[in-house]
Short mmCIF file of C-alpha atoms in Angstrom, two decimals:
data_model
loop_
_atom_site.label_atom_id
_atom_site.label_comp_id
_atom_site.label_asym_id
_atom_site.label_seq_id
_atom_site.Cartn_x
_atom_site.Cartn_y
_atom_site.Cartn_z
CA UNK T 253 -6.15 11.12 17.96
CA UNK T 254 -9.74 10.96 16.76
CA UNK T 255 -9.50 7.91 14.44
CA UNK T 256 -12.36 6.66 12.55
CA UNK T 257 -13.02 2.96 11.43
CA UNK T 258 -12.73 2.11 7.87
CA UNK T 259 -15.25 0.23 5.64
CA UNK T 260 -13.73 -3.05 4.86
CA UNK T 261 -14.22 -6.67 3.41
CA UNK T 262 -12.55 -9.49 5.34
CA UNK T 263 -12.11 -12.80 3.63
CA UNK T 264 -10.07 -15.35 5.70
CA UNK T 265 -8.20 -18.15 4.12
CA UNK T 266 -8.14 -21.78 5.42
CA UNK T 267 -4.48 -21.17 6.54
CA UNK T 268 -5.03 -19.51 9.95
CA UNK T 269 -1.31 -18.71 10.24
CA UNK T 270 -0.89 -17.29 6.75
CA UNK T 271 -0.05 -13.76 5.54
CA UNK T 272 -2.81 -11.20 4.98
CA UNK T 273 -3.03 -9.14 1.71
CA UNK T 274 -4.06 -5.62 2.62
CA UNK T 275 -5.86 -4.25 -0.53
CA UNK T 276 -5.63 -0.35 -1.10
CA UNK T 277 -7.65 0.98 -3.86
CA UNK T 278 -6.72 3.93 -6.12
CA UNK T 279 -8.67 7.31 -6.17
CA UNK T 280 -12.27 6.71 -6.74
CA UNK T 281 -12.23 3.10 -5.92
CA UNK T 282 -13.54 1.23 -3.15
CA UNK T 283 -13.08 -1.99 -0.94
CA UNK T 284 -14.40 -4.18 -3.92
CA UNK T 285 -11.89 -2.90 -6.58
CA UNK T 286 -8.87 -5.16 -5.92
CA UNK T 287 -10.75 -8.35 -4.91
CA UNK T 288 -10.20 -10.06 -8.29
CA UNK T 289 -6.61 -8.97 -8.31
CA UNK T 290 -6.05 -10.62 -5.06
CA UNK T 291 -7.51 -13.87 -6.27
CA UNK T 292 -4.87 -13.57 -9.20
CA UNK T 293 -2.03 -12.95 -6.84
CA UNK T 294 -2.11 -16.40 -5.22
CA UNK T 295 -3.86 -18.82 -2.93
CA UNK T 296 -3.62 -19.16 0.86
CA UNK T 297 -3.65 -15.45 1.79
CA UNK T 298 -6.21 -13.78 4.00
CA UNK T 299 -7.63 -10.74 2.13
CA UNK T 300 -8.40 -7.53 4.00
CA UNK T 301 -9.68 -4.78 1.57
CA UNK T 302 -10.27 -1.33 3.02
CA UNK T 303 -11.93 1.84 1.62
CA UNK T 304 -10.15 5.18 2.18
CA UNK T 305 -11.63 7.69 4.66
CA UNK T 306 -11.19 10.77 2.64
CA UNK T 307 -13.57 12.02 -0.11
CA UNK T 308 -12.42 14.16 -3.03
CA UNK T 309 -15.52 15.47 -4.96
CA UNK T 310 -17.14 12.14 -3.91
CA UNK T 311 -14.22 9.81 -4.78
CA UNK T 312 -12.77 7.83 -1.93
CA UNK T 313 -9.10 8.31 -1.27
CA UNK T 314 -6.71 7.48 1.60
CA UNK T 315 -5.48 10.93 2.26
CA UNK T 316 -5.98 14.46 0.93
CA UNK T 317 -4.05 16.12 -1.74
CA UNK T 318 -3.54 19.81 -2.36
CA UNK T 319 -3.43 19.40 -6.19
CA UNK T 320 -2.44 16.71 -8.73
CA UNK T 321 0.77 15.18 -7.40
CA UNK T 322 1.06 17.47 -4.48
CA UNK T 323 -0.10 15.77 -1.18
CA UNK T 324 -1.23 17.11 2.14
CA UNK T 325 1.63 15.67 4.06
CA UNK T 326 0.04 16.42 7.46
CA UNK T 327 -2.96 14.46 6.36
CA UNK T 328 -0.75 11.70 5.09
CA UNK T 329 0.61 11.29 8.61
CA UNK T 330 -2.71 11.25 10.25
CA UNK T 331 -4.48 8.88 7.81
CA UNK T 332 -1.40 6.37 8.00
CA UNK T 333 -1.60 6.23 11.80
CA UNK T 334 -5.29 5.90 11.45
CA UNK T 335 -5.00 2.86 8.91
CA UNK T 336 -2.29 1.23 11.04
CA UNK T 337 -4.42 1.65 14.20
CA UNK T 338 -7.56 0.19 12.52
CA UNK T 339 -5.62 -2.86 11.20
CA UNK T 340 -4.08 -3.70 14.51
CA UNK T 341 -7.37 -3.41 16.24
CA UNK T 342 -9.08 -5.63 13.58
CA UNK T 343 -6.24 -8.25 13.65
CA UNK T 344 -7.26 -8.76 17.35
CA UNK T 345 -10.83 -9.07 16.35
CA UNK T 346 -10.43 -11.36 13.47
CA UNK T 347 -7.38 -13.25 14.57
CA UNK T 348 -5.01 -12.52 11.91
CA UNK T 349 -1.26 -11.91 12.61
CA UNK T 350 -0.37 -8.16 12.20
CA UNK T 351 3.16 -8.94 11.68
CA UNK T 352 2.39 -10.91 8.44
CA UNK T 353 0.73 -7.93 6.74
CA UNK T 354 1.47 -7.28 2.87
CA UNK T 355 -0.41 -4.15 1.53
CA UNK T 356 -1.11 -4.41 -2.18
CA UNK T 357 -1.82 -0.80 -3.35
CA UNK T 358 -2.68 0.80 -6.58
CA UNK T 359 -1.87 4.56 -7.13
CA UNK T 360 -3.17 6.46 -4.02
CA UNK T 361 -3.40 3.10 -2.24
CA UNK T 362 0.17 2.51 -3.02
CA UNK T 363 1.18 5.76 -1.58
CA UNK T 364 -0.41 5.19 1.73
CA UNK T 365 1.28 1.69 1.77
CA UNK T 366 4.48 3.58 1.10
CA UNK T 367 3.88 5.91 3.92
CA UNK T 368 3.44 2.96 6.25
CA UNK T 369 6.84 1.70 5.03
CA UNK T 370 8.32 5.22 5.97
CA UNK T 371 6.45 5.70 9.25
CA UNK T 372 6.41 2.16 10.47
CA UNK T 373 9.49 0.62 8.96
CA UNK T 374 9.45 -2.55 10.97
CA UNK T 375 5.72 -3.20 10.84
CA UNK T 376 5.04 -4.85 7.46
CA UNK T 377 6.09 -8.28 6.08
CA UNK T 378 6.51 -6.67 2.70
CA UNK T 379 4.44 -4.61 0.20
CA UNK T 380 3.25 -4.63 -3.54
CA UNK T 381 3.30 -1.05 -4.84
CA UNK T 382 1.53 -0.51 -8.32
CA UNK T 383 2.36 3.08 -9.67
CA UNK T 384 3.46 4.71 -6.54
CA UNK T 385 4.69 8.21 -5.80
CA UNK T 386 6.72 8.97 -2.75
CA UNK T 387 4.21 10.00 -0.23
CA UNK T 388 6.44 12.00 2.17
CA UNK T 389 9.09 14.39 1.19
CA UNK T 390 9.71 15.96 4.77
CA UNK T 391 10.27 13.35 7.18
CA UNK T 392 12.09 14.70 10.26
CA UNK T 393 13.60 11.29 11.25
CA UNK T 394 15.30 9.15 8.85
CA UNK T 395 13.54 5.69 8.59
CA UNK T 396 15.13 2.36 8.56
CA UNK T 397 14.21 -1.26 8.78
CA UNK T 398 16.44 -3.89 9.94
CA UNK T 399 14.23 -6.69 8.56
CA UNK T 400 15.06 -6.19 4.75
CA UNK T 401 11.42 -6.89 3.94
CA UNK T 402 10.64 -7.47 0.23
CA UNK T 403 8.94 -4.67 -1.51
CA UNK T 404 7.70 -5.02 -5.38
CA UNK T 405 7.07 -1.73 -7.18
CA UNK T 406 5.94 -1.36 -10.68
CA UNK T 407 6.04 1.95 -12.66
CA UNK T 408 4.86 2.84 -16.15
CA UNK T 409 7.30 4.35 -18.64
CA UNK T 410 4.41 6.10 -20.34
CA UNK T 411 2.79 7.23 -17.10
CA UNK T 412 1.51 10.74 -17.25
CA UNK T 413 0.89 10.95 -13.50
CA UNK T 414 4.03 9.58 -12.09
CA UNK T 415 7.43 10.49 -13.71
CA UNK T 416 9.35 7.26 -14.20
CA UNK T 417 12.41 8.96 -12.82
CA UNK T 418 10.68 9.68 -9.76
CA UNK T 419 9.76 6.07 -9.24
CA UNK T 420 13.33 4.96 -9.70
CA UNK T 421 14.47 7.60 -6.98
CA UNK T 422 11.70 6.37 -4.60
CA UNK T 423 12.97 2.79 -5.11
CA UNK T 424 16.51 3.90 -4.35
CA UNK T 425 15.34 5.60 -1.26
CA UNK T 426 13.52 2.56 0.09
CA UNK T 427 16.46 0.30 -0.80
CA UNK T 428 18.82 2.85 1.14
CA UNK T 429 16.55 2.39 4.17
CA UNK T 430 16.95 -1.28 4.28
CA UNK T 431 14.04 -2.77 2.02
CA UNK T 432 14.77 -5.33 -0.59
CA UNK T 433 13.23 -3.67 -3.57
CA UNK T 434 12.39 -5.36 -6.79
CA UNK T 435 11.44 -2.56 -9.32
CA UNK T 436 9.66 -3.24 -12.65
CA UNK T 437 9.30 -0.30 -15.17
CA UNK T 438 6.77 -1.40 -17.79
CA UNK T 439 5.97 -0.03 -21.19
CA UNK T 440 2.59 1.38 -20.11
CA UNK T 441 0.84 4.27 -18.63
CA UNK T 442 -0.78 4.79 -15.13
CA UNK T 443 -3.39 2.13 -15.53
CA UNK T 444 -3.00 -1.40 -14.11
CA UNK T 445 -2.14 -4.21 -16.56
CA UNK T 446 -2.01 -7.81 -16.55
CA UNK T 447 1.69 -7.79 -16.78
CA UNK T 448 1.79 -5.91 -13.40
CA UNK T 449 -0.38 -8.73 -11.80
CA UNK T 450 1.64 -11.53 -13.32
CA UNK T 451 4.94 -10.08 -12.26
CA UNK T 452 3.61 -9.38 -8.73
CA UNK T 453 2.12 -12.85 -8.42
CA UNK T 454 5.54 -14.44 -9.41
CA UNK T 455 7.35 -12.05 -6.95
CA UNK T 456 4.88 -12.98 -4.12
CA UNK T 457 5.51 -16.72 -4.70
CA UNK T 458 9.20 -16.30 -4.62
CA UNK T 459 9.25 -14.01 -1.57
CA UNK T 460 6.68 -15.53 0.65
#
């Protein structure tokens, strides 16, 4: 496959054997967007923040979509494999443990993190998904993890982009596939709030 490297920011922690937060921005964001959020999620984590390789009218994304809420699933597959390949190669170069990777994604970034959960179910140590949508509807092979990795999801009850019921169904699917899911449905819209960050930070401290 013709994979391309991603633009990124790498900020190692003093703890060489620690977990790595993989920051994945929303549509129109870049590798700087979630750096402050990572600082609020806890100390001692390596931070790897990447920029999506797809451009939609000049806005970076991690994969193409056909219309609002309708994803190009072929591209989701390709870009997920591309991201995983990139991170594994970078882990060898930078010396972080690819088995201790925790993606922290918002919106489009949460969706490609979810695609990793579905296509590489044994890979990640866990995941934080803010305002996610189920990225793949037509997976040929059922996915399942035997590791029961913890996954934090937060949805908005007033979200005009993602139906709350769809978020709950997505959480149920991940649970059925072996993940230990913590779902928070907040009284807010699609935007990220301090409540999201606070709950995620508490969950990370308890889980890792």
